[in-house]
Coordinates of C-alpha atoms in Angstrom, one line a residue:
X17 CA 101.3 9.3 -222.7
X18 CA 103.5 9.3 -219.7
X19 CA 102.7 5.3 -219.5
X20 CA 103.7 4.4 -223.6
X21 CA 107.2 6.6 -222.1
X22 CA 107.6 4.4 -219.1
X23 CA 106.6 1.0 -221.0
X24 CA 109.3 1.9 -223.7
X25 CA 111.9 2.9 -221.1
X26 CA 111.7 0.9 -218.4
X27 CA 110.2 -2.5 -219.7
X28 CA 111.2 -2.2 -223.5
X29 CA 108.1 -2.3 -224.8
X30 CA 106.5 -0.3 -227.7
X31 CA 102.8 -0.1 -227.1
X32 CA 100.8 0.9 -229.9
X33 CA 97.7 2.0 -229.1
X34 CA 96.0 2.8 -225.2
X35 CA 92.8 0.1 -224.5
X36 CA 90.3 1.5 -221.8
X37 CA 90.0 -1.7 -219.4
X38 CA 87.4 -0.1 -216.6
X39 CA 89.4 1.8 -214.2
X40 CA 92.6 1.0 -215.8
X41 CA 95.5 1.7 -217.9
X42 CA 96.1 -0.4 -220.9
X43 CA 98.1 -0.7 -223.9
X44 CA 97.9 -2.8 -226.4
X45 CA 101.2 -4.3 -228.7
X46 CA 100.7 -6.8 -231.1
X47 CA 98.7 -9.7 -229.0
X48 CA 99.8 -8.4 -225.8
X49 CA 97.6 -6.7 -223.3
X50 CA 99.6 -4.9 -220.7
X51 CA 98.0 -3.1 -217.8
X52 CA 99.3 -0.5 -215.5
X53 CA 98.7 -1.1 -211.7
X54 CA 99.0 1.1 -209.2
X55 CA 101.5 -0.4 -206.3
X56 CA 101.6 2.7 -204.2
X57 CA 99.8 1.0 -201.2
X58 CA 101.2 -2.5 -201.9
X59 CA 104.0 -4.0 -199.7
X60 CA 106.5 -6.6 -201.6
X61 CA 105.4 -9.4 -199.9
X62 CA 102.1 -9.2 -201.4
X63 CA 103.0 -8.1 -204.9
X64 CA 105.6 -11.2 -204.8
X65 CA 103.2 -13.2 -203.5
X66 CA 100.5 -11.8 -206.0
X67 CA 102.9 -12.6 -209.4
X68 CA 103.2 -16.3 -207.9
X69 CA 99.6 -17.1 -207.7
X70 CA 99.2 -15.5 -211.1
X71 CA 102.1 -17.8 -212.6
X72 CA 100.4 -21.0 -211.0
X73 CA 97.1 -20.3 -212.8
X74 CA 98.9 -19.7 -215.5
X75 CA 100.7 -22.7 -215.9
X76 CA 97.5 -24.6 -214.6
X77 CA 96.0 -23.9 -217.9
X78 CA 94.0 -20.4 -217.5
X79 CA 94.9 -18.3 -220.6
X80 CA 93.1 -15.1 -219.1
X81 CA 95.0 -14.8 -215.9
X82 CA 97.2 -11.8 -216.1
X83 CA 100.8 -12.3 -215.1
X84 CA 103.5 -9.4 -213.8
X85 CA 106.3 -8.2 -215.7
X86 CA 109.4 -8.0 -215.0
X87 CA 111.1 -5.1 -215.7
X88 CA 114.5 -5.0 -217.8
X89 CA 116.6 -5.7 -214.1
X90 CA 113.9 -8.1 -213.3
X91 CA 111.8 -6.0 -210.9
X92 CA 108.6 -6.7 -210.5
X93 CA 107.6 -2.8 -209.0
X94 CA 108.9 -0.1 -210.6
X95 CA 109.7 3.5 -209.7
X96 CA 108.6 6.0 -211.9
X97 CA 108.1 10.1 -211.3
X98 CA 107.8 9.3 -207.8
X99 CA 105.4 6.6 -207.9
X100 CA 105.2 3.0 -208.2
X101 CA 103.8 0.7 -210.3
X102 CA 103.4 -2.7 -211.7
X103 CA 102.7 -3.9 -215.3
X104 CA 100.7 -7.3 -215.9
X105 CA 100.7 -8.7 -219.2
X106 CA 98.3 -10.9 -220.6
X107 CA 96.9 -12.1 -224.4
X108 CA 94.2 -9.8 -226.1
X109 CA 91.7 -12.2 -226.1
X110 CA 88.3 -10.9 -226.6
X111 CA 85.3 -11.3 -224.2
X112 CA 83.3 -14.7 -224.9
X113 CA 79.6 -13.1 -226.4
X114 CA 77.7 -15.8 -224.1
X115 CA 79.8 -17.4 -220.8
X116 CA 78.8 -19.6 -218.2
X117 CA 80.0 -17.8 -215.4
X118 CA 79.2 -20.0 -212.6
X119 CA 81.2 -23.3 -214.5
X120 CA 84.0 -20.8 -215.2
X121 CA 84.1 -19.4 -211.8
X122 CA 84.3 -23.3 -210.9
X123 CA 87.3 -24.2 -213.3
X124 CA 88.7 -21.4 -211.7
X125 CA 88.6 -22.3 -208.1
X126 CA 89.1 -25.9 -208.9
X127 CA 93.0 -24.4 -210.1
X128 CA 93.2 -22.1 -207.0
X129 CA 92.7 -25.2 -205.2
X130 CA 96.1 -26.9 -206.2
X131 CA 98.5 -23.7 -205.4
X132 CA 101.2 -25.7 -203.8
X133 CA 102.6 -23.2 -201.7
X134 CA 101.4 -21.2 -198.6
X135 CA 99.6 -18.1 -199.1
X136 CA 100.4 -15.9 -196.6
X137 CA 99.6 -11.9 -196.9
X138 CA 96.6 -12.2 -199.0
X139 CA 95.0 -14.9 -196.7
X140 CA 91.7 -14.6 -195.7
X141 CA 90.3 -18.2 -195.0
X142 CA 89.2 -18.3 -191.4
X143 CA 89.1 -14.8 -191.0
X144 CA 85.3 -13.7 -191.4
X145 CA 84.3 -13.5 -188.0
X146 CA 86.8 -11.3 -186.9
X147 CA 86.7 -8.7 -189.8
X148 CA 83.1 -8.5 -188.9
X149 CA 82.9 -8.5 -185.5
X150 CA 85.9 -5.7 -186.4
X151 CA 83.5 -4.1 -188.8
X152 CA 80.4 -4.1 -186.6
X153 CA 82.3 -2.2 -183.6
X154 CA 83.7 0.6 -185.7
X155 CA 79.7 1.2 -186.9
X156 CA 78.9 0.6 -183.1
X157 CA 81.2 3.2 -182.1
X158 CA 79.8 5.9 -184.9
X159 CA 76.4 5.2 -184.2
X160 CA 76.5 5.6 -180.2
X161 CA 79.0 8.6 -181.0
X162 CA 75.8 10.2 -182.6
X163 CA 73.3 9.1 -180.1
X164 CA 72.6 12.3 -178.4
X165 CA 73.0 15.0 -181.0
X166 CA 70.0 15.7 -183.4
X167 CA 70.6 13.5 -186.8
X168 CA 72.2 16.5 -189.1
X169 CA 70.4 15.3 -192.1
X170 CA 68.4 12.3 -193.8
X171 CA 71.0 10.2 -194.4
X172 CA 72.2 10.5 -190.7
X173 CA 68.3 10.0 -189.4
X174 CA 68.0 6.5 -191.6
X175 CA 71.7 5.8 -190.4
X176 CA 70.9 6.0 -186.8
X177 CA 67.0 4.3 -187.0
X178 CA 68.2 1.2 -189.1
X179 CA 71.3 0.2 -187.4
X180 CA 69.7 -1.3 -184.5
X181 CA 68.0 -4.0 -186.8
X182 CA 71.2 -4.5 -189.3
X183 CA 73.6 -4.6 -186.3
X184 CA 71.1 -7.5 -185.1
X185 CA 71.3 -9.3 -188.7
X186 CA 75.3 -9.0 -188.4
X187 CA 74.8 -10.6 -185.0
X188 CA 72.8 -13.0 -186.7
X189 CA 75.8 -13.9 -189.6
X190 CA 78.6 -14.3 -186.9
X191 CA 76.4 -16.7 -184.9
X192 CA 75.9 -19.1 -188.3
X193 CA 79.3 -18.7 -189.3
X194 CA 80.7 -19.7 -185.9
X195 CA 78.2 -22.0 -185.1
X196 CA 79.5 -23.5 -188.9
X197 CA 83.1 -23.6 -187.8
X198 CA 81.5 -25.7 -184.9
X199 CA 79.5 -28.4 -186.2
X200 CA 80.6 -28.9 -189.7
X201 CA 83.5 -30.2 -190.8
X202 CA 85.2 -29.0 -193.9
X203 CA 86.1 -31.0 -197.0
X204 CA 88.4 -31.2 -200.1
X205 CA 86.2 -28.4 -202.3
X206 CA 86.3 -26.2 -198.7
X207 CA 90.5 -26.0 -199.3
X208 CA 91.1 -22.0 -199.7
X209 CA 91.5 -21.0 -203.9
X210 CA 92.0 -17.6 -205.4
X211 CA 88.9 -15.4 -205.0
X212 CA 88.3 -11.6 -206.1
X213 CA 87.9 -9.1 -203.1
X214 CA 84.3 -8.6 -204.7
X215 CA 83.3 -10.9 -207.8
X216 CA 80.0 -9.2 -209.2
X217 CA 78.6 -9.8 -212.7
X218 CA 80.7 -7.0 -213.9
X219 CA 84.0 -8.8 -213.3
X220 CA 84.7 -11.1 -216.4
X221 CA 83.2 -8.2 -218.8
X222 CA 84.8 -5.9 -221.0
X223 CA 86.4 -6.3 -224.2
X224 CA 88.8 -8.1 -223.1
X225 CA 88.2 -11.2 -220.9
X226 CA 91.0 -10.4 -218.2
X227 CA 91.8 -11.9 -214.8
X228 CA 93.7 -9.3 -212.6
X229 CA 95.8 -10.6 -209.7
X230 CA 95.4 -7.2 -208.3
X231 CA 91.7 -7.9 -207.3
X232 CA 92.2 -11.4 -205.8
X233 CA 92.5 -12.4 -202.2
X234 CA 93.1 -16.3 -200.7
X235 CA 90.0 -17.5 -199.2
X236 CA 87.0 -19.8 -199.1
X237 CA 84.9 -20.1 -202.6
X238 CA 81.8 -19.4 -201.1
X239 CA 83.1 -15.8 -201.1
X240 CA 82.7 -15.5 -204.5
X241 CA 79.4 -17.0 -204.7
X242 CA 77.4 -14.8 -202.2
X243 CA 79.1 -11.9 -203.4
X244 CA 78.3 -12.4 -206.7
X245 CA 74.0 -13.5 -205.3
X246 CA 74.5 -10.3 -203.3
X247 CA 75.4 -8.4 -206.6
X248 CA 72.5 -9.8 -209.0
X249 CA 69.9 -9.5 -206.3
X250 CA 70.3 -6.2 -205.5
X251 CA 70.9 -5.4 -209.2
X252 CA 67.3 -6.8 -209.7
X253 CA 65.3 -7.7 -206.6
X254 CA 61.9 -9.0 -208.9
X255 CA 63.5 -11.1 -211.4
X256 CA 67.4 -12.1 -210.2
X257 CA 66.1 -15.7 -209.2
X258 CA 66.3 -18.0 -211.9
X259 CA 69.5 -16.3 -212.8
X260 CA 70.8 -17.1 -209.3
X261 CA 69.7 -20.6 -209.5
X262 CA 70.6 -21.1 -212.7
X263 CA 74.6 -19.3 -211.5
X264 CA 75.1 -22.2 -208.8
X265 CA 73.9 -24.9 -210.7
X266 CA 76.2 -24.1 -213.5
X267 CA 78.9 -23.8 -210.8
X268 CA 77.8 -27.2 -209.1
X269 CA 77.8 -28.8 -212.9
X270 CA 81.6 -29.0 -211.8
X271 CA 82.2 -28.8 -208.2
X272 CA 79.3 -29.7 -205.9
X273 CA 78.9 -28.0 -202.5
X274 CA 79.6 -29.2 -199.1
X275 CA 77.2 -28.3 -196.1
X276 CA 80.0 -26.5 -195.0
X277 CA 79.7 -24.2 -198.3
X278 CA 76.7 -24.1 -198.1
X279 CA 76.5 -22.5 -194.7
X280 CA 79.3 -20.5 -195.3
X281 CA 77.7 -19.2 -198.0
X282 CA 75.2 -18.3 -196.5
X283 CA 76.2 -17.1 -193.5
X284 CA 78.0 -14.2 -195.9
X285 CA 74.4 -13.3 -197.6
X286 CA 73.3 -12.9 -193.8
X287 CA 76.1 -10.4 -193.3
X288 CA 74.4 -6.8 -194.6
X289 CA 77.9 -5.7 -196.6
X290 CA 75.9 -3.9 -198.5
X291 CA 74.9 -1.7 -195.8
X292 CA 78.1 -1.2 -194.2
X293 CA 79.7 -0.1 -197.4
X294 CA 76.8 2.3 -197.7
X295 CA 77.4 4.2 -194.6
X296 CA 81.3 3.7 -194.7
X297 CA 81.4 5.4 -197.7
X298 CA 78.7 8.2 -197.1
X299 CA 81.3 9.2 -194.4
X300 CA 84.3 8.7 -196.4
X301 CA 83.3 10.2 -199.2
X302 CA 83.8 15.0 -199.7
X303 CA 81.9 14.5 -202.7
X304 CA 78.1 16.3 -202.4
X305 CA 77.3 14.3 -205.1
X306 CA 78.4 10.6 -203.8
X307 CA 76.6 11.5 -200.8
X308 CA 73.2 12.3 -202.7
X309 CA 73.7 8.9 -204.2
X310 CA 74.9 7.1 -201.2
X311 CA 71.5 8.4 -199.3
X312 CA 69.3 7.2 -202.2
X313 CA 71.2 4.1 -202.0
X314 CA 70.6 3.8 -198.5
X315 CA 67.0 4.6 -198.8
X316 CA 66.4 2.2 -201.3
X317 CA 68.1 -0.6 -199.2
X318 CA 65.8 0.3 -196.0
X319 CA 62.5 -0.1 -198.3
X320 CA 63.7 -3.5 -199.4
X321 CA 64.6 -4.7 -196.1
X322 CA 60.8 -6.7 -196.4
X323 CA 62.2 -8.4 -199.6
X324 CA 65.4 -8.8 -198.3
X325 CA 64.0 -10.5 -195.6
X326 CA 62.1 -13.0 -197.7
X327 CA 65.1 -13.3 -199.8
X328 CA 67.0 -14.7 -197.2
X329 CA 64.1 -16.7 -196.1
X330 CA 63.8 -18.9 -198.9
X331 CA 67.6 -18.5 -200.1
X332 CA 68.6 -22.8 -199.8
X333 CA 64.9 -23.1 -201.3
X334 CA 65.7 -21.3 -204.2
X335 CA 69.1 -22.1 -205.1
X336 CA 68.0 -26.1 -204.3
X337 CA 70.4 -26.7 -201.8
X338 CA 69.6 -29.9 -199.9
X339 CA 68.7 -28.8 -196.7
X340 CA 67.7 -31.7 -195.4
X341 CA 70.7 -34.3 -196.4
X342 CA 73.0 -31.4 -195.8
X343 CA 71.4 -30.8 -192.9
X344 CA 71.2 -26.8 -193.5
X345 CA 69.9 -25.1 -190.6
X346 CA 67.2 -22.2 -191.2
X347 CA 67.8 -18.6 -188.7
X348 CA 64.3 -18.4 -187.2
X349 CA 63.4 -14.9 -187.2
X350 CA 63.3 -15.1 -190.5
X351 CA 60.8 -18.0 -190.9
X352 CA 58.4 -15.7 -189.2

């Protein structure tokens, strides 16, 4: 209820009825959806920066994109018992029964391409190698922190036996990506275009087909991509292949891939994220019970490392990338 109050007071608006929209707040009013961000750990630059992107989708033609609101002075943040937060606004439209994702992702890149201003705080083209190499110490540290004390449980025992072999396949993603950066050079698709922290499967579902600015980050499409191959694979490792093919050909029906995609792309499937968020979290987390599923997780990922393995393997084989035009090199090891 506290939300209908602060709509009404602070923005003028009289929201009807409350919409569940995953892990947010929204209301609904007439055809307007309005959701209610939390912009507790934002700073201005980024919200600002955030509401300008949105507004250049916009006015590039995509009708999901949420927008922010200004309140009734014309502030985009407001303060409200104690806390901040922003409101985006965008039309009810409901979700499409059967999408395309991969030429939708591709429509929406191609618009993220043409932002004619410099994105600044949300940047992260160019920036890889040095949030992994970032990542990779911090898990360095833990794991020698631990090296001489008895493993205090299962989760801890798996942690400290498989590091070893995923900090070498980290290794192994830092050296393709650099060695990218090295011998290929980019193109017009390789420009940076709005991309979601983590775009999975689950993104563009719901009742509603919305695009949140709040999930976004700058960077290079082949972000998007892997993360959403990392997603389906994982979600499925028998049978995620023709879907995975079938995602970047749909995505390449509008906007073909460079080599340097290509290896970019690939050089982010060599990167084991979903380990490291595993174990991050496992020690993040007080709850007993994300711990017992973190450790499953965790197991599960260790018995698939074969798979995985082969996965990688055959990856450009199975999405038909031209290896050989494009010149796309294989990482050994794996070819064993």
């Amino acid at each position: 209820m506290m939300f209908q109050k602060m709509l009404r007071e602070v923005y003028g608006i009289s929201a009807d009825s409350e919409v569940s929209l995953g892990r947010y707040h929204g209301y609904k009013h007439n055809e307007g959806l309005y959701l209610i961000m939390d912009a507790n750990s934002a700073k201005e630059q980024e919200i600002s920066e955030l509401a300008r992107i949105a507004d250049h989708m916009q006015k590039a033609g995509d009708r999901n994109v949420s927008v922010l609101l200004a309140d009734k002075q014309g502030k985009q943040i407001c303060d409200w018992e104690g806390r901040k937060y922003c409101v985006l606004v965008n039309r009810a439209v409901p979700m499409p029964g059967k999408m395309k994702t991969g030429r939708k992702l591709a429509k929406f890149h191609a618009r993220g391409r043409q932002i004619p201003f410099k994105v600044e705080s949300m940047n992260r083209v160019g920036q890889w190698k040095q949030l992994w190499e970032k990542r990779l110490d911090q898990m360095e540290k833990v794991w020698s922190g631990k090296l001489y004390t008895e493993p205090e449980n299962d989760f801890e025992k798996m942690f400290m036996e498989s590091f070893p072999y995923y900090m070498g396949l980290s290794e192994n993603a830092i050296q393709y990506l650099t060695d990218t950066e090295i011998d290929d050079k980019p193109t017009r698709v390789d420009h940076g275009t709005v991309c979601y922290e983590r775009f999975t499967n689950n993104v563009w579902r719901g009742t509603y087909f919305v695009k949140n600015p709040f999930e976004w980050v700058f960077d290079h499409a082949s972000r998007d991509l892997a993360e959403w191959v990392r997603d389906r694979y994982f979600a499925n490792i028998q049978t995620s292949q023709p879907e995975i093919k079938n995602f970047l050909a749909e995505y390449q029906s509008l906007t073909m891939l460079s080599p340097f995609s290509w290896r970019l792309l690939y050089a982010r499937l060599l990167f084991p994220l979903h380990y490291y968020e595993t174990v991050e979290n496992y020690y993040i987390t007080q709850s007993e019970q994300t711990k017992r599923q973190l450790e499953d997780r965790l197991r599960k990922y260790l018995n698939q490392s074969g798979d995985h393995e082969r996965f990688l393997s055959h990856f450009y084989q199975l999405s038909e990338a031209p290896v050989k035009a494009a010149k796309l090199p294989p990482v050994d090891w794996l070819l064993r």
